[in-house]
mmCIF file of C-alpha atoms in Angstrom:
data_model
loop_
_atom_site.group_PDB
_atom_site.id
_atom_site.type_symbol
_atom_site.label_atom_id
_atom_site.label_comp_id
_atom_site.label_asym_id
_atom_site.label_seq_id
_atom_site.Cartn_x
_atom_site.Cartn_y
_atom_site.Cartn_z
ATOM 1 C CA ILE A 232 304.631 195.077 237.158
ATOM 2 C CA LYS A 233 301.480 197.202 237.438
ATOM 3 C CA ILE A 234 302.777 199.526 240.158
ATOM 4 C CA SER A 235 306.464 199.742 239.191
ATOM 5 C CA ALA A 236 308.200 202.055 236.754
ATOM 6 C CA ASP A 237 311.511 200.247 236.504
ATOM 7 C CA ARG A 238 313.367 198.881 233.515
ATOM 8 C CA THR A 239 312.615 195.166 233.779
ATOM 9 C CA THR A 240 315.196 193.010 232.012
ATOM 10 C CA ALA A 241 313.910 189.508 232.780
ATOM 11 C CA VAL A 242 310.670 187.772 233.730
ATOM 12 C CA VAL A 243 310.476 184.073 234.572
ATOM 13 C CA ASP A 244 307.070 182.416 234.900
ATOM 14 C CA GLY A 245 305.323 179.105 234.368
ATOM 15 C CA SER A 246 305.635 179.341 230.604
ATOM 16 C CA GLY A 247 309.303 180.221 230.267
ATOM 17 C CA VAL A 248 311.874 183.034 230.281
ATOM 18 C CA LEU A 249 311.552 186.509 228.756
ATOM 19 C CA TYR A 250 314.766 188.534 228.587
ATOM 20 C CA ASP A 251 315.866 191.827 227.099
ATOM 21 C CA PRO A 252 318.982 193.632 228.390
ATOM 22 C CA ARG A 253 317.681 196.922 226.990
ATOM 23 C CA GLY A 254 314.504 196.548 229.030
ATOM 24 C CA ILE A 255 311.362 194.595 228.225
ATOM 25 C CA ASP A 256 308.801 196.732 226.401
ATOM 26 C CA ARG A 257 306.816 198.272 229.262
ATOM 27 C CA ALA A 258 303.544 198.704 227.363
ATOM 28 C CA GLU A 259 303.513 195.072 226.247
ATOM 29 C CA LEU A 260 304.523 193.846 229.691
ATOM 30 C CA SER A 261 301.762 195.933 231.266
ATOM 31 C CA ARG A 262 299.259 194.450 228.809
ATOM 32 C CA LEU A 263 300.130 190.946 229.996
ATOM 33 C CA ALA A 264 299.872 192.034 233.635
ATOM 34 C CA GLU A 265 296.456 193.609 233.095
ATOM 35 C CA GLU A 266 295.195 190.522 231.248
ATOM 36 C CA ARG A 267 296.826 188.126 233.760
ATOM 37 C CA LYS A 268 298.679 186.329 230.960
ATOM 38 C CA MET A 269 302.062 184.623 231.031
ATOM 39 C CA ILE A 270 305.030 185.581 228.853
ATOM 40 C CA GLN A 271 304.131 182.984 226.241
ATOM 41 C CA HIS A 272 301.650 185.641 225.028
ATOM 42 C CA PHE A 273 304.329 188.356 224.742
ATOM 43 C CA ASP A 274 304.695 189.911 221.287
ATOM 44 C CA VAL A 275 308.330 188.978 220.553
ATOM 45 C CA SER A 276 308.508 191.573 217.778
ATOM 46 C CA LYS A 277 308.835 194.099 220.601
ATOM 47 C CA LEU A 278 312.145 192.598 221.807
ATOM 48 C CA SER A 279 315.474 194.220 220.974
ATOM 49 C CA PRO A 280 318.036 192.299 218.866
ATOM 50 C CA GLU A 281 319.646 191.037 222.101
ATOM 51 C CA GLY A 282 316.340 189.956 223.612
ATOM 52 C CA PHE A 283 314.780 186.504 223.580
ATOM 53 C CA ARG A 284 311.927 184.360 224.829
ATOM 54 C CA VAL A 285 312.420 180.682 225.647
ATOM 55 C CA LEU A 286 309.339 178.615 226.448
ATOM 56 C CA VAL A 287 309.379 175.472 228.598
ATOM 57 C CA ASP A 288 308.199 173.259 225.746
ATOM 58 C CA GLU A 289 310.912 174.385 223.326
ATOM 59 C CA TYR A 290 314.152 172.572 222.489
ATOM 60 C CA GLN A 291 317.442 173.408 220.766
ATOM 61 C CA ILE A 292 317.033 177.190 220.926
ATOM 62 C CA THR A 293 319.938 179.412 219.927
ATOM 63 C CA LEU A 294 320.085 182.689 221.854
ATOM 64 C CA PRO A 295 321.173 185.979 220.221
ATOM 65 C CA ASP A 296 324.680 185.592 221.715
ATOM 66 C CA GLY A 297 325.045 182.148 220.154
ATOM 67 C CA THR A 298 324.369 180.110 223.295
ATOM 68 C CA LEU A 299 322.482 176.891 222.597
ATOM 69 C CA VAL A 300 319.648 176.064 225.003
ATOM 70 C CA GLN A 301 319.075 172.318 225.016
ATOM 71 C CA ASP A 302 315.604 172.445 226.563
ATOM 72 C CA GLY A 303 313.447 175.307 227.731
ATOM 73 C CA LEU A 304 312.259 173.672 230.954
ATOM 74 C CA SER A 305 315.756 173.261 232.419
ATOM 75 C CA PHE A 306 316.688 176.746 231.209
ATOM 76 C CA ARG A 307 313.633 178.222 232.947
ATOM 77 C CA ASN A 308 314.217 176.305 236.168
ATOM 78 C CA GLY A 309 317.791 177.549 236.518
ATOM 79 C CA PHE A 310 317.607 181.005 234.995
ATOM 80 C CA HIS A 311 317.834 182.765 238.366
ATOM 81 C CA LEU A 312 321.380 181.349 238.564
ATOM 82 C CA ASN A 313 322.255 182.316 234.991
ATOM 83 C CA LYS A 314 324.855 185.038 234.468
ATOM 84 C CA LEU A 315 322.329 186.917 232.312
ATOM 85 C CA ALA A 316 320.029 187.334 235.315
ATOM 86 C CA GLY A 317 321.909 190.262 236.814
ATOM 87 C CA ALA A 318 320.110 193.481 237.799
ATOM 88 C CA ASP A 319 319.799 196.046 240.570
ATOM 89 C CA PHE A 320 316.708 194.295 241.929
ATOM 90 C CA PHE A 321 315.835 190.616 242.153
ATOM 91 C CA VAL A 322 312.234 189.929 243.175
ATOM 92 C CA PRO A 323 311.471 186.185 243.334
ATOM 93 C CA CYS A 324 307.674 185.950 243.428
ATOM 94 C CA GLY A 325 307.334 182.192 243.037
ATOM 95 C CA GLY A 326 309.370 179.055 242.541
ATOM 96 C CA ARG A 327 310.525 176.081 244.537
ATOM 97 C CA PRO A 328 311.490 176.376 248.223
ATOM 98 C CA GLU A 329 315.239 176.624 248.813
ATOM 99 C CA SER A 330 315.935 177.409 245.160
ATOM 100 C CA ILE A 331 319.024 179.255 246.379
ATOM 101 C CA ASP A 332 321.016 177.666 249.170
ATOM 102 C CA ILE A 333 324.590 177.713 250.435
ATOM 103 C CA ASN A 334 325.631 175.232 247.735
ATOM 104 C CA ASN A 335 324.587 177.349 244.759
ATOM 105 C CA VAL A 336 324.545 180.911 246.087
ATOM 106 C CA HIS A 337 328.013 181.411 244.588
ATOM 107 C CA ASN A 338 326.283 181.571 241.212
ATOM 108 C CA LEU A 339 324.916 184.969 242.236
ATOM 109 C CA PHE A 340 328.474 186.337 242.193
ATOM 110 C CA ASP A 341 330.514 187.257 239.100
ATOM 111 C CA ALA A 342 334.122 186.248 238.393
ATOM 112 C CA GLU A 343 335.398 189.239 240.397
ATOM 113 C CA GLY A 344 333.329 188.277 243.443
ATOM 114 C CA ASN A 345 330.735 191.010 242.991
ATOM 115 C CA THR A 346 327.086 190.157 243.561
ATOM 116 C CA ARG A 347 324.803 190.225 240.526
ATOM 117 C CA PHE A 348 322.022 191.922 242.515
ATOM 118 C CA LYS A 349 322.142 194.955 244.815
ATOM 119 C CA TYR A 350 318.721 194.399 246.355
ATOM 120 C CA VAL A 351 316.645 191.275 246.899
ATOM 121 C CA VAL A 352 312.986 191.469 247.912
ATOM 122 C CA GLU A 353 311.546 188.026 248.590
ATOM 123 C CA GLY A 354 308.042 187.970 247.180
ATOM 124 C CA ALA A 355 308.140 184.164 247.396
ATOM 125 C CA ASN A 356 308.254 182.272 250.675
ATOM 126 C CA LEU A 357 311.368 180.195 251.400
ATOM 127 C CA PHE A 358 313.056 180.878 248.031
ATOM 128 C CA PHE A 359 316.353 181.402 249.894
ATOM 129 C CA THR A 360 317.764 179.403 252.774
ATOM 130 C CA GLN A 361 318.906 181.502 255.728
ATOM 131 C CA ASP A 362 322.584 180.699 255.228
ATOM 132 C CA ALA A 363 322.326 181.851 251.600
ATOM 133 C CA ARG A 364 320.699 185.091 252.763
ATOM 134 C CA LEU A 365 323.500 185.728 255.242
ATOM 135 C CA ARG A 366 326.127 185.052 252.570
ATOM 136 C CA LEU A 367 324.565 187.659 250.299
ATOM 137 C CA GLU A 368 324.123 190.206 253.074
ATOM 138 C CA LYS A 369 327.733 189.776 254.129
ATOM 139 C CA ALA A 370 328.679 190.673 250.554
ATOM 140 C CA GLY A 371 326.662 193.900 250.758
ATOM 141 C CA VAL A 372 323.306 192.907 249.277
ATOM 142 C CA HIS A 373 320.292 194.614 250.853
ATOM 143 C CA LEU A 374 317.971 191.641 251.336
ATOM 144 C CA PHE A 375 314.403 191.864 252.594
ATOM 145 C CA LYS A 376 313.215 188.503 253.813
ATOM 146 C CA ASP A 377 309.924 186.820 252.937
ATOM 147 C CA ALA A 378 308.650 187.270 256.501
ATOM 148 C CA SER A 379 308.799 191.050 255.993
ATOM 149 C CA ALA A 380 307.965 191.291 252.295
ATOM 150 C CA ASN A 381 304.847 189.115 252.519
ATOM 151 C CA LYS A 382 303.121 190.684 255.515
ATOM 152 C CA GLY A 383 300.729 192.444 253.169
ATOM 153 C CA GLY A 384 299.059 189.132 252.427
ATOM 154 C CA VAL A 385 298.348 188.597 256.122
ATOM 155 C CA THR A 386 296.899 192.100 256.424
ATOM 156 C CA SER A 387 294.728 191.611 253.349
ATOM 157 C CA SER A 388 293.265 188.280 254.460
ATOM 158 C CA SER A 389 292.689 189.530 258.022
ATOM 159 C CA LEU A 390 290.738 192.559 256.825
ATOM 160 C CA GLU A 391 288.777 190.396 254.405
ATOM 161 C CA VAL A 392 287.714 188.230 257.347
ATOM 162 C CA LEU A 393 286.914 191.375 259.337
ATOM 163 C CA ALA A 394 284.470 192.538 256.666
ATOM 164 C CA ALA A 395 282.726 189.165 256.713
ATOM 165 C CA LEU A 396 282.398 189.308 260.507
ATOM 166 C CA ALA A 397 281.230 192.922 260.673
ATOM 167 C CA LEU A 398 278.652 192.816 257.873
ATOM 168 C CA THR A 399 275.413 190.858 257.824
ATOM 169 C CA ASP A 400 274.960 188.286 255.051
ATOM 170 C CA GLU A 401 272.763 190.714 253.132
ATOM 171 C CA GLU A 402 275.211 193.592 253.580
ATOM 172 C CA HIS A 403 278.176 191.439 252.587
ATOM 173 C CA SER A 404 276.435 190.228 249.419
ATOM 174 C CA ARG A 405 275.434 193.774 248.494
ATOM 175 C CA LEU A 406 278.645 195.572 249.445
ATOM 176 C CA MET A 407 281.476 193.063 248.978
ATOM 177 C CA CYS A 408 280.428 190.707 246.161
ATOM 178 C CA GLU A 409 280.229 190.965 242.402
ATOM 179 C CA GLN A 410 276.756 192.036 241.356
ATOM 180 C CA PRO A 411 274.470 190.238 238.843
ATOM 181 C CA ASP A 412 275.500 192.687 236.097
ATOM 182 C CA GLY A 413 279.173 191.843 236.685
ATOM 183 C CA SER A 414 280.002 195.137 238.391
ATOM 184 C CA LEU A 415 281.803 195.534 241.703
ATOM 185 C CA PRO A 416 280.148 197.623 244.449
ATOM 186 C CA GLU A 417 281.688 201.000 245.186
ATOM 187 C CA PHE A 418 282.054 199.968 248.832
ATOM 188 C CA TYR A 419 284.222 197.022 247.773
ATOM 189 C CA LYS A 420 286.475 199.227 245.631
ATOM 190 C CA GLN A 421 287.000 201.708 248.445
ATOM 191 C CA TYR A 422 287.490 198.944 251.013
ATOM 192 C CA VAL A 423 290.213 197.458 248.798
ATOM 193 C CA ALA A 424 291.813 200.914 248.604
ATOM 194 C CA ASP A 425 291.760 201.116 252.415
ATOM 195 C CA VAL A 426 293.412 197.690 252.642
ATOM 196 C CA GLN A 427 296.079 198.700 250.138
ATOM 197 C CA SER A 428 296.764 201.903 252.083
ATOM 198 C CA ALA A 429 297.177 199.905 255.293
ATOM 199 C CA ILE A 430 299.578 197.491 253.584
ATOM 200 C CA GLU A 431 301.642 200.342 252.138
ATOM 201 C CA ALA A 432 301.813 202.119 255.492
ATOM 202 C CA ASN A 433 302.871 198.953 257.332
ATOM 203 C CA ALA A 434 305.426 198.136 254.635
ATOM 204 C CA ALA A 435 306.933 201.610 254.977
ATOM 205 C CA ARG A 436 307.173 201.201 258.767
ATOM 206 C CA GLU A 437 308.730 197.752 258.442
ATOM 207 C CA PHE A 438 311.258 199.005 255.898
ATOM 208 C CA GLU A 439 312.268 202.039 257.947
ATOM 209 C CA CYS A 440 312.639 199.934 261.080
ATOM 210 C CA LEU A 441 314.725 197.258 259.347
ATOM 211 C CA TRP A 442 316.903 199.802 257.585
ATOM 212 C CA ASN A 443 317.531 201.925 260.680
ATOM 213 C CA GLU A 444 318.066 198.947 263.016
ATOM 214 C CA SER A 445 320.491 197.379 260.559
ATOM 215 C CA LYS A 446 322.496 200.607 260.395
ATOM 216 C CA ARG A 447 322.415 200.991 264.172
ATOM 217 C CA THR A 448 323.277 197.419 265.159
ATOM 218 C CA GLY A 449 325.100 196.067 262.109
ATOM 219 C CA LYS A 450 322.843 193.010 262.130
ATOM 220 C CA PRO A 451 321.710 191.434 258.840
ATOM 221 C CA LYS A 452 318.212 192.510 257.827
ATOM 222 C CA SER A 453 317.133 188.874 257.473
ATOM 223 C CA VAL A 454 317.958 188.341 261.163
ATOM 224 C CA LEU A 455 316.227 191.561 262.166
ATOM 225 C CA SER A 456 313.078 190.482 260.285
ATOM 226 C CA ASP A 457 312.738 187.519 262.617
ATOM 227 C CA GLU A 458 313.514 189.611 265.686
ATOM 228 C CA LEU A 459 310.861 192.183 264.783
ATOM 229 C CA SER A 460 308.257 189.494 264.153
ATOM 230 C CA VAL A 461 308.976 187.793 267.465
ATOM 231 C CA ALA A 462 308.921 191.125 269.321
ATOM 232 C CA ILE A 463 305.541 192.074 267.835
ATOM 233 C CA VAL A 464 303.976 188.675 268.559
ATOM 234 C CA ASP A 465 305.343 188.558 272.117
ATOM 235 C CA LEU A 466 304.179 192.082 272.921
ATOM 236 C CA ARG A 467 300.720 191.421 271.502
ATOM 237 C CA LYS A 468 300.419 188.366 273.753
ATOM 238 C CA ASN A 469 301.627 190.321 276.770
ATOM 239 C CA LEU A 470 299.088 193.064 276.113
ATOM 240 C CA GLU A 471 296.291 190.506 276.439
ATOM 241 C CA SER A 472 297.060 190.221 280.150
ATOM 242 C CA THR A 473 296.846 193.980 280.757
ATOM 243 C CA ASN A 474 293.790 196.137 281.386
ATOM 244 C CA LEU A 475 294.406 198.429 278.400
ATOM 245 C CA TRP A 476 291.358 197.051 276.588
ATOM 246 C CA ASP A 477 289.182 197.961 279.572
ATOM 247 C CA ASN A 478 289.975 201.644 279.080
ATOM 248 C CA VAL A 479 286.940 202.497 276.946
ATOM 249 C CA ALA A 480 288.257 205.799 275.594
ATOM 250 C CA LEU A 481 291.583 204.208 274.646
ATOM 251 C CA ARG A 482 289.835 201.189 273.144
ATOM 252 C CA ARG A 483 287.652 203.347 270.910
ATOM 253 C CA LEU A 484 290.579 205.516 269.844
ATOM 254 C CA ILE A 485 292.759 202.566 268.809
ATOM 255 C CA MET A 486 289.942 200.757 267.031
ATOM 256 C CA ARG A 487 289.147 203.880 265.015
ATOM 257 C CA LYS A 488 292.788 204.016 263.968
ATOM 258 C CA ALA A 489 293.044 200.292 263.239
ATOM 259 C CA LEU A 490 289.780 199.638 261.378
ATOM 260 C CA PRO A 491 289.348 200.487 257.665
ATOM 261 C CA ALA A 492 287.849 203.938 257.167
ATOM 262 C CA LYS A 493 285.242 202.694 254.680
ATOM 263 C CA LEU A 494 283.936 200.130 257.169
ATOM 264 C CA LEU A 495 283.494 202.787 259.852
ATOM 265 C CA GLU A 496 281.886 205.110 257.322
ATOM 266 C CA ASN A 497 279.271 202.487 256.537
ATOM 267 C CA LEU A 498 278.869 201.085 260.060
ATOM 268 C CA GLU A 499 279.086 202.853 263.377
ATOM 269 C CA LEU A 500 282.023 201.837 265.544
ATOM 270 C CA ASP A 501 279.568 200.507 268.138
ATOM 271 C CA THR A 502 278.018 198.251 265.503
ATOM 272 C CA VAL A 503 281.410 196.793 264.607
ATOM 273 C CA LEU A 504 282.258 196.271 268.274
ATOM 274 C CA GLU A 505 278.917 194.550 268.787
ATOM 275 C CA ARG A 506 279.083 192.229 265.788
ATOM 276 C CA VAL A 507 282.738 191.174 265.657
ATOM 277 C CA PRO A 508 283.821 188.506 268.179
ATOM 278 C CA LEU A 509 285.629 189.917 271.190
ATOM 279 C CA ASN A 510 288.794 187.858 270.701
ATOM 280 C CA TYR A 511 289.100 189.172 267.128
ATOM 281 C CA LEU A 512 288.654 192.757 268.298
ATOM 282 C CA LYS A 513 291.269 192.320 271.017
ATOM 283 C CA ALA A 514 293.645 190.820 268.456
ATOM 284 C CA ILE A 515 293.245 193.905 266.243
ATOM 285 C CA PHE A 516 293.724 196.191 269.237
ATOM 286 C CA GLY A 517 296.854 194.365 270.411
ATOM 287 C CA ALA A 518 298.358 193.975 266.953
ATOM 288 C CA TYR A 519 297.987 197.695 266.249
ATOM 289 C CA LEU A 520 299.712 198.745 269.467
ATOM 290 C CA ALA A 521 302.400 196.052 269.300
ATOM 291 C CA SER A 522 303.377 196.657 265.676
ATOM 292 C CA HIS A 523 303.427 200.442 265.967
ATOM 293 C CA PHE A 524 305.492 200.261 269.149
ATOM 294 C CA VAL A 525 308.099 197.867 267.719
ATOM 295 C CA TYR A 526 308.359 199.803 264.462
ATOM 296 C CA GLU A 527 308.959 203.017 266.387
ATOM 297 C CA TYR A 528 311.258 201.728 269.150
ATOM 298 C CA GLY A 529 312.790 198.569 267.699
ATOM 299 C CA ALA A 530 312.860 194.969 268.902
ATOM 300 C CA VAL A 531 314.861 195.786 272.038
ATOM 301 C CA PRO A 532 313.425 199.045 273.417
ATOM 302 C CA SER A 533 314.446 200.906 276.537
ATOM 303 C CA GLN A 534 312.773 200.208 279.871
ATOM 304 C CA PHE A 535 310.518 203.256 279.721
ATOM 305 C CA ALA A 536 309.793 203.205 275.969
ATOM 306 C CA PHE A 537 306.310 201.699 276.195
ATOM 307 C CA PHE A 538 305.224 204.261 278.785
ATOM 308 C CA GLU A 539 306.412 207.037 276.482
ATOM 309 C CA PHE A 540 304.709 205.361 273.514
ATOM 310 C CA MET A 541 301.354 204.996 275.264
ATOM 311 C CA SER A 542 301.329 208.502 276.746
ATOM 312 C CA LYS A 543 300.434 210.076 273.401
ATOM 313 C CA PHE A 544 297.496 207.684 272.965
ATOM 314 C CA TYR A 545 296.256 208.412 276.477
ATOM 315 C CA ALA A 546 296.401 212.123 275.693
ATOM 316 C CA GLN A 547 294.422 211.627 272.474
ATOM 317 C CA ALA A 548 291.890 209.402 274.255
ATOM 318 C CA GLU A 549 291.273 212.034 276.925
ATOM 319 C CA THR A 550 290.744 214.702 274.258
ATOM 320 C CA SER A 551 288.295 212.563 272.269
ATOM 321 C CA ALA A 552 286.417 211.217 275.297
#
């Protein structure tokens, strides 16, 4: 909600359902997002005549079109299957696992067989079963699976751990924690910005790779998500058995690219390399090379692709050495 500029027509959360076909008032919706409040706090006077809010503890509610809602809890739990829940984008960010499976996915189609959503981005893990995903993709929906959409959380937590490993207890308390006056250190704010930039860059690479590979191969994006993940993990493991890490110039080049800029601004690279456990450093090194290679060359690259990929890094390492 905070970063988008779309016309949101429906929000479902723990308190109920908020719906307005003309678009939910953006200023009021942004207020709730900033204050971390659920839609039970929405000012309903800002809804259009066709809009409504149904809370989970309400009963016998008549909607603007005359439909009678027996109880708000059941209405909330099944609203994603309701014919009113049609839009260009569907972004499930919570809910029960397997909420949409092969037995109910037909509810996401209208009477003419058209899908009610053009794009699905799975912010919630396991909201769809794989067979439901494939059914939607076969019908032309562009679906981005949870394994791809949620990688930002892995990046964020990994870099949070990195900061804890690289900083001393005193530095971490001073630079990464809320201060006695309630303020947040400037280092923390900039570190968060670095993390967000890394997430956005990785998301862009993942999207471009999925989109291009799907066009090239005709494979569903939900299948390609798994293939990319497996390719990255396998390559990272294989890199552990090479001597790439032993190339000092290459090692320093990749770590400077992989580590957050604010961390390197505050600590010398040598300090980070000294403080952070070796296995963690090698994991960062391998993950950077593996992910960038797969995003650039796909899950099934040519025989000489990795040599071509690494040649540019070797050239940069020689220049910076």
